[in-house]
């Protein structure tokens, strides 16, 4: 599902809202999650999951084309852990 698919589905489910308002709401939610992660905060959406950031240490990698060693600097990467309800829903057997 893309961002535009999400907006379209929300518009179909909420016909009383203007699409421009839904677009603004979706953009604001994503921006707030991004800003919180950039600050190093954890974002928890109960039943869905939790977003956080993790540190990756510097390491030596390899250029796949030449095989030369390349220094990869340390960095911060996003991490997502599913919530219990989402995990159960994904693993339902019918």
Protein backbone atom coordinates (compact mmCIF):
# COMPACT_ATOMS: atom_id res chain seq x y z
CA UNK A 1 0.00 0.00 0.00
CA UNK A 2 1.33 3.41 -0.93
CA UNK A 3 0.65 6.72 0.78
CA UNK A 4 -1.83 7.65 -1.96
CA UNK A 5 -3.61 4.28 -1.53
CA UNK A 6 -3.91 4.97 2.19
CA UNK A 7 -5.36 8.43 1.53
CA UNK A 8 -7.82 7.00 -1.01
CA UNK A 9 -9.02 4.30 1.41
CA UNK A 10 -9.41 6.81 4.23
CA UNK A 11 -11.39 9.08 1.89
CA UNK A 12 -13.69 6.21 0.93
CA UNK A 13 -14.29 5.35 4.59
CA UNK A 14 -14.78 9.01 5.62
CA UNK A 15 -16.82 10.63 2.86
CA UNK A 16 -17.62 13.59 5.12
CA UNK A 17 -13.94 14.70 5.01
CA UNK A 18 -12.25 16.51 2.15
CA UNK A 19 -9.37 14.68 0.48
CA UNK A 20 -7.08 17.68 1.08
CA UNK A 21 -7.82 17.40 4.82
CA UNK A 22 -7.05 13.65 4.81
CA UNK A 23 -3.80 14.32 2.93
CA UNK A 24 -2.84 16.89 5.57
CA UNK A 25 -3.69 14.50 8.42
CA UNK A 26 -1.65 11.64 6.94
CA UNK A 27 1.31 13.94 6.20
CA UNK A 28 1.17 15.34 9.74
CA UNK A 29 1.12 11.87 11.33
CA UNK A 30 4.11 10.74 9.27
CA UNK A 31 5.97 13.99 9.98
CA UNK A 32 5.39 13.68 13.73
CA UNK A 33 6.62 10.08 13.75
CA UNK A 34 9.70 11.11 11.75
CA UNK A 35 10.41 14.08 14.02
CA UNK A 36 10.09 11.95 17.16
CA UNK A 37 12.52 9.37 15.76
CA UNK A 38 14.95 12.12 14.74
CA UNK A 39 14.91 13.29 18.38
CA UNK A 40 15.66 9.72 19.48
CA UNK A 41 12.18 9.18 20.94
CA UNK A 42 10.23 5.94 20.75
CA UNK A 43 6.80 6.00 19.05
CA UNK A 44 4.35 3.37 20.25
CA UNK A 45 1.02 2.72 18.55
CA UNK A 46 -0.78 0.25 20.80
CA UNK A 47 -1.90 -2.87 18.97
CA UNK A 48 0.14 -1.93 15.90
CA UNK A 49 3.77 -1.64 16.95
CA UNK A 50 6.60 0.56 18.12
CA UNK A 51 9.09 2.60 16.13
CA UNK A 52 12.49 3.33 17.62
CA UNK A 53 16.04 4.02 16.52
CA UNK A 54 19.10 1.86 17.00
CA UNK A 55 22.79 2.66 16.73
CA UNK A 56 24.90 0.75 14.24
CA UNK A 57 28.62 0.67 14.92
CA UNK A 58 31.19 1.54 12.29
CA UNK A 59 32.51 -1.46 10.40
CA UNK A 60 34.54 -2.56 7.44
CA UNK A 61 32.47 -3.53 4.43
CA UNK A 62 33.34 -4.66 0.94
CA UNK A 63 32.66 -3.11 -2.41
CA UNK A 64 30.79 -5.94 -4.19
CA UNK A 65 32.15 -4.93 -7.59
CA UNK A 66 35.86 -4.64 -6.76
CA UNK A 67 36.12 -6.53 -3.48
CA UNK A 68 37.96 -3.58 -1.91
CA UNK A 69 37.43 -2.91 1.79
CA UNK A 70 35.29 0.13 2.51
CA UNK A 71 34.92 1.89 5.86
CA UNK A 72 31.23 2.16 6.76
CA UNK A 73 30.68 4.88 9.41
CA UNK A 74 28.50 4.42 12.47
CA UNK A 75 24.90 5.50 12.00
CA UNK A 76 21.43 5.50 13.47
CA UNK A 77 18.79 3.34 11.79
CA UNK A 78 15.02 3.08 12.28
CA UNK A 79 13.61 -0.08 13.85
CA UNK A 80 10.02 -1.36 13.99
CA UNK A 81 8.69 -4.01 16.35
CA UNK A 82 5.18 -5.33 15.76
CA UNK A 83 2.61 -5.15 18.51
CA UNK A 84 0.91 -8.23 19.89
CA UNK A 85 -2.45 -7.60 18.16
CA UNK A 86 -0.84 -7.08 14.75
CA UNK A 87 1.36 -10.16 15.18
CA UNK A 88 -1.70 -12.25 16.08
CA UNK A 89 -3.68 -10.87 13.15
CA UNK A 90 -0.86 -11.66 10.72
CA UNK A 91 -0.55 -15.22 11.99
CA UNK A 92 -4.25 -16.11 12.10
CA UNK A 93 -5.07 -19.43 10.54
CA UNK A 94 -8.51 -19.77 9.05
